[in-house]
CSV table of C-alpha atoms and ligand atoms in Angstrom, one decimal:
chain,number,residue,atom,x,y,z
A,152,MET,CA,318.8,67.8,2.0
A,153,VAL,CA,318.7,71.8,1.8
A,154,LYS,CA,322.2,73.2,2.4
A,155,LEU,CA,322.0,76.1,4.9
A,156,GLU,CA,324.9,78.1,6.2
A,157,THR,CA,325.5,78.1,9.9
A,158,PHE,CA,323.6,81.0,11.5
A,159,ALA,CA,326.8,82.4,13.0
A,160,VAL,CA,325.3,85.2,15.2
A,161,GLU,CA,322.6,83.1,16.7
A,162,GLN,CA,325.1,80.3,17.6
A,163,TRP,CA,327.4,82.9,19.2
A,164,MET,CA,324.6,84.3,21.3
A,165,ASP,CA,323.5,80.8,22.3
A,166,LYS,CA,327.0,79.8,23.3
A,167,TYR,CA,327.7,82.8,25.5
A,168,GLU,CA,324.5,84.7,26.6
A,169,THR,CA,323.8,82.5,29.5
A,170,THR,CA,327.2,82.7,31.1
A,171,ALA,CA,327.9,86.4,30.4
A,172,LYS,CA,328.1,88.5,33.6
A,173,TYR,CA,327.5,91.6,31.5
A,174,ASN,CA,325.3,90.9,28.4
A,175,THR,CA,326.1,93.7,26.2
A,176,ALA,CA,325.4,91.7,23.1
A,177,GLU,CA,321.7,91.6,23.4
A,178,THR,CA,319.8,93.4,20.6
A,179,CYS,CA,316.5,93.8,22.5
A,180,CYS,CA,315.8,96.9,24.6
A,181,ALA,CA,316.0,95.7,28.2
A,182,SER,CA,313.1,93.1,28.7
A,183,ILE,CA,310.2,93.8,30.8
A,184,SER,CA,307.6,91.7,32.6
A,185,ILE,CA,303.8,91.9,32.4
A,186,ASP,CA,303.9,93.7,35.6
A,187,ASP,CA,306.2,96.4,34.1
A,188,LEU,CA,303.9,96.5,31.0
A,189,ARG,CA,300.9,97.3,33.3
A,190,GLU,CA,302.9,99.8,35.1
A,191,LEU,CA,303.6,101.6,31.7
A,192,SER,CA,299.9,101.3,30.6
A,193,GLU,CA,297.5,104.1,31.2
A,194,ASP,CA,294.9,101.6,31.8
A,195,LYS,CA,296.3,100.2,35.1
A,196,ASP,CA,293.2,98.2,35.9
A,197,VAL,CA,293.6,96.0,32.9
A,198,ASN,CA,295.5,92.9,33.1
A,199,PRO,CA,295.9,91.3,29.7
A,200,LEU,CA,296.0,87.8,31.2
A,201,THR,CA,292.8,88.1,33.3
A,202,ALA,CA,290.4,87.5,30.4
A,203,LEU,CA,292.5,84.5,29.4
A,204,GLN,CA,292.0,82.6,32.7
A,205,SER,CA,288.7,81.3,31.5
A,206,THR,CA,289.3,81.3,27.8
A,207,LYS,CA,289.6,77.8,26.3
A,208,LEU,CA,293.1,77.5,24.9
A,209,THR,CA,292.1,76.6,21.4
A,210,TYR,CA,294.4,77.5,18.4
A,211,GLY,CA,292.6,80.9,18.6
A,212,ALA,CA,292.5,83.1,15.5
A,213,ILE,CA,294.5,81.4,12.9
A,214,ARG,CA,296.2,84.5,11.3
A,215,GLY,CA,296.4,86.4,14.6
A,216,SER,CA,293.6,88.0,16.6
A,217,ASP,CA,291.6,90.9,15.0
A,218,LYS,CA,292.6,93.0,17.9
A,219,LEU,CA,296.4,92.5,17.2
A,220,ARG,CA,296.1,92.8,13.5
A,221,GLY,CA,293.7,95.8,13.7
A,222,THR,CA,296.2,97.6,16.1
A,223,LEU,CA,299.1,96.9,13.7
A,224,SER,CA,296.9,98.1,10.8
A,225,ASN,CA,296.3,101.5,12.6
A,226,LEU,CA,300.1,101.9,13.4
A,227,TYR,CA,300.9,101.4,9.6
A,228,SER,CA,298.1,103.6,8.4
A,229,VAL,CA,298.5,106.6,10.8
A,230,LYS,CA,299.4,109.0,7.8
A,231,THR,CA,297.3,107.2,5.1
A,232,PRO,CA,294.0,105.8,6.6
A,233,GLY,CA,293.3,102.3,5.3
A,234,LEU,CA,296.8,101.9,3.8
A,235,VAL,CA,297.4,98.5,5.4
A,236,PRO,CA,294.2,96.6,6.1
A,237,LYS,CA,294.3,94.1,8.9
A,238,ASP,CA,293.7,91.3,6.5
A,239,ASN,CA,297.1,92.2,4.9
A,240,ILE,CA,298.9,91.4,8.2
A,241,LEU,CA,299.8,87.9,9.4
A,242,ILE,CA,301.1,87.2,12.9
A,243,THR,CA,304.1,85.0,13.2
A,244,GLY,CA,306.5,83.5,15.8
A,245,GLY,CA,308.8,86.6,15.9
A,246,ALA,CA,310.4,88.4,12.9
A,247,ILE,CA,312.6,85.6,12.4
A,248,GLN,CA,309.7,83.3,11.4
A,249,ALA,CA,308.2,86.2,9.4
A,250,ASN,CA,311.5,86.6,7.4
A,251,PHE,CA,311.8,82.8,6.9
A,252,LEU,CA,308.1,82.5,5.7
A,253,LEU,CA,308.5,85.4,3.4
A,254,LEU,CA,311.6,84.2,1.8
A,255,TYR,CA,310.5,80.6,1.6
A,256,THR,CA,307.4,81.9,-0.2
A,257,LEU,CA,309.0,84.4,-2.6
A,258,VAL,CA,312.3,83.0,-3.6
A,259,GLY,CA,313.3,79.8,-5.6
A,260,PRO,CA,315.9,78.5,-7.9
A,261,GLY,CA,316.8,80.8,-10.7
A,262,ASP,CA,315.8,83.9,-8.8
A,263,HIS,CA,318.3,86.8,-8.2
A,264,VAL,CA,318.0,88.5,-4.9
A,265,ILE,CA,319.8,91.7,-3.7
A,266,CYS,CA,320.4,92.2,-0.1
A,267,HIS,CA,321.6,95.1,2.1
A,268,TYR,CA,324.9,94.3,3.7
A,269,PRO,CA,326.0,93.9,6.5
A,270,THR,CA,322.8,92.6,8.1
A,271,TYR,CA,321.2,89.8,9.9
A,272,GLN,CA,322.6,86.7,8.1
A,273,GLN,CA,319.1,85.2,7.8
A,274,LEU,CA,318.3,87.7,5.1
A,275,TYR,CA,320.9,86.4,2.6
A,276,SER,CA,321.6,82.9,3.8
A,277,VAL,CA,318.0,81.8,3.5
A,278,PRO,CA,317.6,82.9,-0.2
A,279,GLU,CA,320.9,81.2,-1.0
A,280,SER,CA,319.7,78.0,0.6
A,281,LEU,CA,316.5,78.2,-1.6
A,282,GLY,CA,318.6,78.3,-4.7
A,283,ALA,CA,318.7,81.9,-5.5
A,284,GLU,CA,321.7,83.8,-6.5
A,285,VAL,CA,322.4,86.7,-4.0
A,286,SER,CA,324.2,89.9,-4.6
A,287,LEU,CA,325.2,92.0,-1.6
A,288,TRP,CA,324.4,95.7,-1.7
A,289,LYS,CA,327.1,96.9,0.6
A,290,SER,CA,326.7,99.9,2.9
A,291,LYS,CA,330.2,101.2,3.6
A,292,GLU,CA,331.5,102.6,6.8
A,293,ALA,CA,333.4,105.4,4.8
A,294,ASN,CA,330.0,106.5,3.6
A,295,ASP,CA,328.5,106.4,7.1
A,296,TRP,CA,327.0,103.0,6.3
A,297,GLN,CA,324.8,104.5,3.6
A,298,LEU,CA,323.7,102.7,0.5
A,299,ASP,CA,324.6,103.8,-3.0
A,300,ILE,CA,321.6,103.8,-5.4
A,301,GLU,CA,323.8,103.8,-8.6
A,302,GLU,CA,325.4,100.6,-7.1
A,303,LEU,CA,322.0,99.1,-6.8
A,304,LYS,CA,321.2,100.0,-10.5
A,305,SER,CA,324.4,98.0,-11.5
A,306,LEU,CA,323.3,95.0,-9.4
A,307,ILE,CA,319.9,94.5,-10.9
A,308,ARG,CA,319.5,91.7,-13.4
A,309,PRO,CA,316.5,90.7,-15.6
A,310,ASN,CA,315.7,87.9,-13.0
A,311,THR,CA,316.0,90.1,-9.9
A,312,LYS,CA,313.0,89.0,-7.9
A,313,LEU,CA,313.5,90.6,-4.6
A,314,ILE,CA,315.5,93.5,-3.0
A,315,ILE,CA,316.0,93.1,0.8
A,316,ILE,CA,316.8,95.9,3.2
A,317,ASN,CA,317.1,96.1,7.0
A,318,ASN,CA,316.0,99.5,8.2
A,319,PRO,CA,317.2,100.4,10.8
A,320,GLN,CA,320.3,98.3,10.2
A,321,ASN,CA,321.7,95.5,12.4
A,322,PRO,CA,324.6,95.7,13.2
A,323,THR,CA,325.5,99.3,12.5
A,324,GLY,CA,322.5,101.2,13.7
A,325,ALA,CA,322.4,103.2,10.6
A,326,ILE,CA,319.2,104.2,9.0
A,327,ILE,CA,318.2,104.3,5.3
A,328,PRO,CA,317.0,107.8,4.9
A,329,ARG,CA,313.6,108.8,3.2
A,330,ASP,CA,315.2,110.0,-0.1
A,331,THR,CA,317.1,106.7,-0.6
A,332,LEU,CA,313.9,104.7,0.1
A,333,GLN,CA,312.1,106.9,-2.3
A,334,SER,CA,314.7,106.1,-5.1
A,335,LEU,CA,314.7,102.5,-4.2
A,336,VAL,CA,310.9,102.4,-4.6
A,337,GLU,CA,311.1,104.1,-8.0
A,338,ILE,CA,313.8,101.7,-9.3
A,339,ALA,CA,311.9,98.7,-8.0
A,340,ARG,CA,308.7,99.9,-9.6
A,341,GLU,CA,310.3,100.2,-13.0
A,342,SER,CA,310.8,96.4,-13.2
A,343,SER,CA,308.1,95.3,-10.7
A,344,ILE,CA,310.7,93.9,-8.3
A,345,THR,CA,309.3,93.1,-4.9
A,346,LEU,CA,310.9,95.1,-2.0
A,347,PHE,CA,311.3,93.5,1.4
A,348,ALA,CA,312.2,95.6,4.5
A,349,ASP,CA,313.0,93.9,7.8
A,350,GLU,CA,312.0,96.6,10.1
A,351,VAL,CA,312.3,94.8,13.4
A,352,TYR,CA,314.2,97.8,14.9
A,353,ARG,CA,311.4,100.2,14.0
A,354,PRO,CA,310.4,102.6,15.6
A,355,LEU,CA,313.5,103.0,17.8
A,356,PHE,CA,314.8,106.3,16.4
A,357,HIS,CA,316.7,107.9,19.2
A,358,ASN,CA,319.4,109.9,17.2
A,359,ILE,CA,317.3,111.4,14.5
A,360,SER,CA,314.4,113.8,14.9
A,361,PRO,CA,311.0,112.8,13.5
A,362,MET,CA,311.1,116.5,12.0
A,363,ASP,CA,314.1,115.6,10.0
A,364,SER,CA,313.2,115.5,6.3
A,365,GLN,CA,315.2,112.3,6.0
A,366,PHE,CA,313.4,110.5,9.0
A,367,PRO,CA,312.6,107.1,7.4
A,368,PRO,CA,308.9,106.1,7.4
A,369,SER,CA,308.1,102.4,7.0
A,370,LEU,CA,308.7,101.1,3.5
A,371,LEU,CA,304.9,100.5,3.2
A,372,SER,CA,304.2,104.3,3.4
A,373,PHE,CA,305.6,104.8,-0.1
A,374,GLY,CA,302.4,103.0,-1.4
A,375,TYR,CA,304.4,100.7,-3.7
A,376,GLU,CA,302.1,97.6,-4.2
A,377,HIS,CA,305.0,95.1,-4.3
A,378,SER,CA,306.4,95.9,-0.9
A,379,VAL,CA,306.3,93.9,2.3
A,380,VAL,CA,307.8,94.5,5.8
A,381,THR,CA,308.4,92.4,8.8
A,382,GLY,CA,308.4,93.4,12.5
A,383,SER,CA,308.0,92.2,16.0
A,384,VAL,CA,307.7,93.0,19.6
A,385,SER,CA,311.1,91.9,20.5
A,386,LYS,CA,313.5,94.8,20.0
A,387,ALA,CA,311.7,98.2,20.3
A,388,TYR,CA,309.0,96.8,22.5
A,389,SER,CA,311.1,94.7,24.9
A,390,LEU,CA,309.0,91.7,24.7
A,391,ALA,CA,311.1,89.0,22.9
A,392,GLY,CA,309.8,86.3,25.2
A,393,LEU,CA,306.3,86.6,23.6
A,394,ARG,CA,307.7,85.5,20.3
A,395,VAL,CA,305.3,87.6,18.3
A,396,GLY,CA,306.1,89.1,15.0
A,397,TRP,CA,304.4,89.9,11.7
A,398,ILE,CA,304.4,90.2,8.0
A,399,ALA,CA,302.6,93.2,6.5
A,400,SER,CA,302.2,94.0,2.9
A,401,LEU,CA,300.3,96.2,0.5
A,402,SER,CA,299.9,93.1,-1.7
A,403,GLU,CA,297.2,90.7,-0.9
A,404,THR,CA,298.8,88.2,-3.2
A,405,ILE,CA,301.9,88.2,-1.1
A,406,ILE,CA,300.0,87.9,2.1
A,407,GLU,CA,297.9,85.0,0.8
A,408,ALA,CA,301.0,83.1,-0.5
A,409,CYS,CA,302.7,83.5,2.9
A,410,ALA,CA,299.6,82.5,4.7
A,411,ASN,CA,299.7,79.2,2.6
A,412,SER,CA,303.3,78.6,3.7
A,413,ARG,CA,302.4,79.6,7.2
A,414,ASP,CA,299.7,76.9,7.4
A,415,TYR,CA,302.3,74.3,6.9
A,416,THR,CA,304.6,75.6,9.8
A,417,THR,CA,302.6,77.6,12.4
A,418,ILE,CA,298.8,77.2,12.3
A,419,SER,CA,298.5,80.0,14.8
A,420,VAL,CA,300.6,81.9,17.4
A,421,GLY,CA,299.7,81.3,20.9
A,422,GLN,CA,296.7,83.1,22.3
A,423,ILE,CA,298.5,84.3,25.4
A,424,ASP,CA,301.3,85.8,23.4
A,425,ASP,CA,298.8,87.5,21.0
A,426,ALA,CA,297.0,89.0,23.9
A,427,VAL,CA,299.9,90.4,25.7
A,428,ALA,CA,301.3,91.8,22.4
A,429,SER,CA,297.8,93.4,21.7
A,430,PHE,CA,298.0,95.0,25.1
A,431,ALA,CA,301.5,96.4,24.6
A,432,LEU,CA,300.9,97.9,21.2
A,433,ALA,CA,297.4,99.4,22.1
A,434,PRO,CA,297.4,103.2,22.3
A,435,GLU,CA,297.1,103.1,26.2
A,436,CYS,CA,300.5,101.4,26.4
A,437,ILE,CA,302.6,101.8,23.3
A,438,HIS,CA,303.5,105.6,23.8
A,439,ASN,CA,304.9,104.9,27.3
A,440,LEU,CA,306.7,101.9,26.2
A,441,LEU,CA,308.5,103.6,23.3
A,442,LYS,CA,309.3,106.6,25.5
A,443,ARG,CA,310.9,104.3,28.0
A,444,ASN,CA,313.0,102.5,25.3
A,445,ILE,CA,314.0,105.6,23.3
A,446,GLU,CA,315.1,107.3,26.5
A,447,LEU,CA,317.0,104.1,27.5
A,448,ALA,CA,318.7,103.9,24.1
A,449,ARG,CA,319.6,107.6,24.2
A,450,THR,CA,321.0,107.5,27.8
A,451,ASN,CA,323.0,104.3,27.1
A,452,LEU,CA,324.3,105.5,23.7
A,453,ALA,CA,325.7,108.5,25.4
A,454,ILE,CA,327.5,106.3,28.0
A,455,LEU,CA,328.9,104.2,25.2
A,456,GLU,CA,330.0,107.3,23.3
A,457,LYS,CA,331.9,108.5,26.2
A,458,PHE,CA,333.7,105.2,26.5
A,459,ILE,CA,334.6,105.3,22.8
A,460,GLU,CA,335.8,109.0,23.1
A,461,SER,CA,338.2,108.1,25.8
A,462,HIS,CA,339.4,105.0,23.9
A,463,ARG,CA,340.0,106.7,20.4
A,464,TRP,CA,343.4,105.1,20.5
A,465,ALA,CA,341.9,101.7,20.0
A,466,CYS,CA,338.3,102.1,18.7
A,467,ASP,CA,336.2,104.0,16.2
A,468,TRP,CA,332.7,104.0,15.0
A,469,ILE,CA,329.9,105.7,13.2
A,470,LYS,CA,327.5,106.7,15.9
A,471,PRO,CA,324.2,104.8,15.5
A,472,ARG,CA,321.0,106.8,14.6
A,473,ALA,CA,318.5,104.1,15.6
A,474,GLY,CA,318.0,100.5,16.9
A,475,THR,CA,320.0,99.0,19.7
A,476,THR,CA,323.4,98.0,18.2
A,477,ALA,CA,326.7,99.7,17.5
A,478,PHE,CA,329.4,98.4,15.2
A,479,VAL,CA,332.6,99.4,16.8
A,480,ARG,CA,336.0,98.9,15.1
A,481,PHE,CA,338.9,97.9,17.5
A,482,ASN,CA,342.4,98.3,16.2
A,483,LYS,CA,346.1,98.4,17.1
A,484,MET,CA,348.4,100.8,15.5
A,485,GLY,CA,346.1,100.8,12.4
A,486,LYS,CA,345.7,97.1,12.2
A,487,PRO,CA,342.4,95.5,13.0
A,488,VAL,CA,342.4,93.2,16.1
A,489,ASN,CA,341.3,89.6,15.8
A,490,ASP,CA,337.7,90.3,16.7
A,491,VAL,CA,336.9,86.7,17.6
A,492,VAL,CA,339.8,86.3,19.9
A,493,PHE,CA,339.1,89.7,21.4
A,494,CYS,CA,335.4,88.8,22.2
A,495,GLU,CA,336.5,85.4,23.6
A,496,MET,CA,339.2,86.9,25.8
A,497,LEU,CA,336.8,89.6,27.1
A,498,GLN,CA,334.1,87.2,27.8
A,499,GLU,CA,336.4,84.6,29.6
A,500,GLY,CA,338.5,87.3,31.5
A,501,LYS,CA,335.7,89.8,32.3
A,502,GLY,CA,332.4,88.2,31.5
A,503,VAL,CA,331.6,91.0,29.1
A,504,MET,CA,329.9,89.8,26.0
A,505,PHE,CA,330.1,91.4,22.5
A,506,VAL,CA,329.5,89.9,19.1
A,507,PRO,CA,332.6,89.5,16.7
A,508,GLY,CA,331.8,91.2,13.4
A,509,SER,CA,333.8,89.1,11.0
A,510,LEU,CA,332.4,85.8,12.2
A,511,CYS,CA,328.8,86.9,12.6
A,512,PHE,CA,328.4,89.6,9.9
A,513,GLY,CA,331.3,89.2,7.5
A,514,GLY,CA,331.4,85.5,6.7
A,515,GLY,CA,334.9,85.3,8.2
A,516,GLU,CA,336.1,87.7,5.6
A,517,ASP,CA,334.7,91.2,6.0
A,518,PHE,CA,334.5,93.3,9.1
A,519,LYS,CA,337.7,92.1,10.8
A,520,GLY,CA,338.2,94.0,13.9
A,521,TYR,CA,334.6,95.0,14.4
A,522,VAL,CA,332.5,94.1,17.3
A,523,ARG,CA,328.8,94.6,17.7
A,524,VAL,CA,327.7,96.1,21.0
A,525,GLY,CA,324.2,95.7,22.1
A,526,TYR,CA,323.7,98.9,24.2
A,527,ALA,CA,320.0,99.0,25.0
A,528,CYS,CA,320.4,96.7,28.1
A,529,GLU,CA,319.8,97.8,31.5
A,530,THR,CA,321.9,101.0,32.1
A,531,GLU,CA,323.7,99.4,35.1
A,532,VAL,CA,324.7,96.4,32.9
A,533,LEU,CA,326.1,98.6,30.3
A,534,GLU,CA,328.0,100.8,32.9
A,535,LYS,CA,329.5,97.8,34.7
A,536,GLY,CA,330.3,96.1,31.3
A,537,LEU,CA,332.1,99.1,30.2
A,538,GLU,CA,334.0,99.4,33.4
A,539,ALA,CA,335.1,95.9,33.0
A,540,LEU,CA,336.1,96.7,29.4
A,541,ARG,CA,338.0,99.7,30.6
A,542,GLU,CA,340.2,97.4,32.9
A,543,PHE,CA,340.6,94.9,30.0
A,544,MET,CA,341.8,97.7,27.7
A,545,GLU,CA,344.5,98.7,30.4
A,546,ASP,CA,345.6,95.3,31.4
A,547,ASP,CA,345.0,92.8,28.6
A,548,TYR,CA,344.4,94.6,25.3
A,549,ASP,CA,348.1,94.2,24.5
A,550,GLU,CA,347.6,90.5,24.4
A,551,VAL,CA,344.8,90.6,21.8
A,552,PRO,CA,346.4,89.6,18.5
A,553,ALA,CA,346.3,92.0,15.6
A,554,LEU,CA,345.5,90.9,12.0
A,555,LYS,CA,348.0,91.6,9.2
A,556,LYS,CA,346.4,94.6,7.6
A,557,ALA,CA,343.2,96.6,7.6
A,558,LYS,CA,341.0,96.5,4.5
A,559,ALA,CA,340.7,99.9,3.0
A,560,ALA,CA,337.0,99.6,2.3
A,561,GLN,CA,334.6,97.0,3.4
B,737,PLP,C1,317.4,92.2,11.7
B,737,PLP,C2,316.6,91.2,12.5
B,737,PLP,N1,315.6,90.6,12.0
B,737,PLP,C3,315.0,89.7,12.8
B,737,PLP,C4,315.3,89.3,14.0
B,737,PLP,C5,314.6,88.4,14.7
B,737,PLP,O1,313.9,88.9,15.8
B,737,PLP,P1,312.7,88.2,16.6
B,737,PLP,O2,312.3,86.9,15.9
B,737,PLP,O3,313.0,88.2,18.0
B,737,PLP,O4,311.4,89.2,16.3
B,737,PLP,C6,316.5,90.0,14.5
B,737,PLP,C7,317.1,89.5,15.8
B,737,PLP,O5,318.1,89.8,16.3
B,737,PLP,C8,317.2,90.9,13.8
B,737,PLP,O6,318.3,91.4,14.2
């Protein structure tokens, strides 16, 4: 039997999200309905479901509809026409399936994989379960959660098969800037190492201007053949309930190999999901949808920042640049709090849900005292959740145990 680590963050979410009064742990921009989506669309007369009423519900297009893959192809090829042909895109059941299929396809025993850290546990636990040796390429808080290219060079081995990044990064909300991506591509190119970017939080850039020279494009924009990305409609597009994601690559070989694995697990993604995702990402809708979510993230981040500024005696952070999550460090007199107990007490006492960093992102060892806050929920939920947290900080924070000593550098 394959040995697979417990997926800590998903188990935590599953345990608490249905009972939380204020779900400030969710990583999706506040979810929307099909009615909301139609409101956002410039084509108000079109209902993505109408055409489906009389459509026979076959498996549909096996790799995903031409419409959806064509729309995605255009999105990836805005600056370089034809960069990612639609045949180089596979539609999957969310980014989680896209990631799994990709790793299952590319990684095996004897391979060495380098993975950005901290990040979504799937990205390093799955390669490990497939028999690969995994080295963590650590972004450090002291360095604004940036990655060090010299460190990457020291991690590369003759059998390094894959380098994995998560951009924007969950849980920190940091971005990997353009120059770092460029250097990464150059290093990978020297040894023909495949680069894989989980870009599920693209293009939710709310704290960096698109005019900034370091604004990160998709990894595919660098034109490196051995590169592959995953994405989905869950986070930046508020449509997690569709379960639609994708794998896109410049390499036909990678796509065909993934398609083969996908045949064994997926056959196709539901026609209804595909049609609604196509509607959401079409030019008539995508701009308003992203505008709504970037404004939501900006508004809510300002509210969270205000809270942090007024609680500097207990918490600290590097303000996120993108995505939906912030990694906030809670301490008492310089010592990290027990983040698991803190989250449990907060949930039980006030119904406020956060995710404990050490359990869900640090394998029980790193990131003690950190909690991940999902701040792109409905603004009212965040406001009320932070109000409840404020009360907790006044009345109950004294009871939260502190851990012995803070680690100097994660
Ligand atoms: C980095 C990252 N990748 C992938 C996923 C899976 O997203 P989905 O399957 O909803 O597209 C998540 C969900 O939290 C995530 O944070």
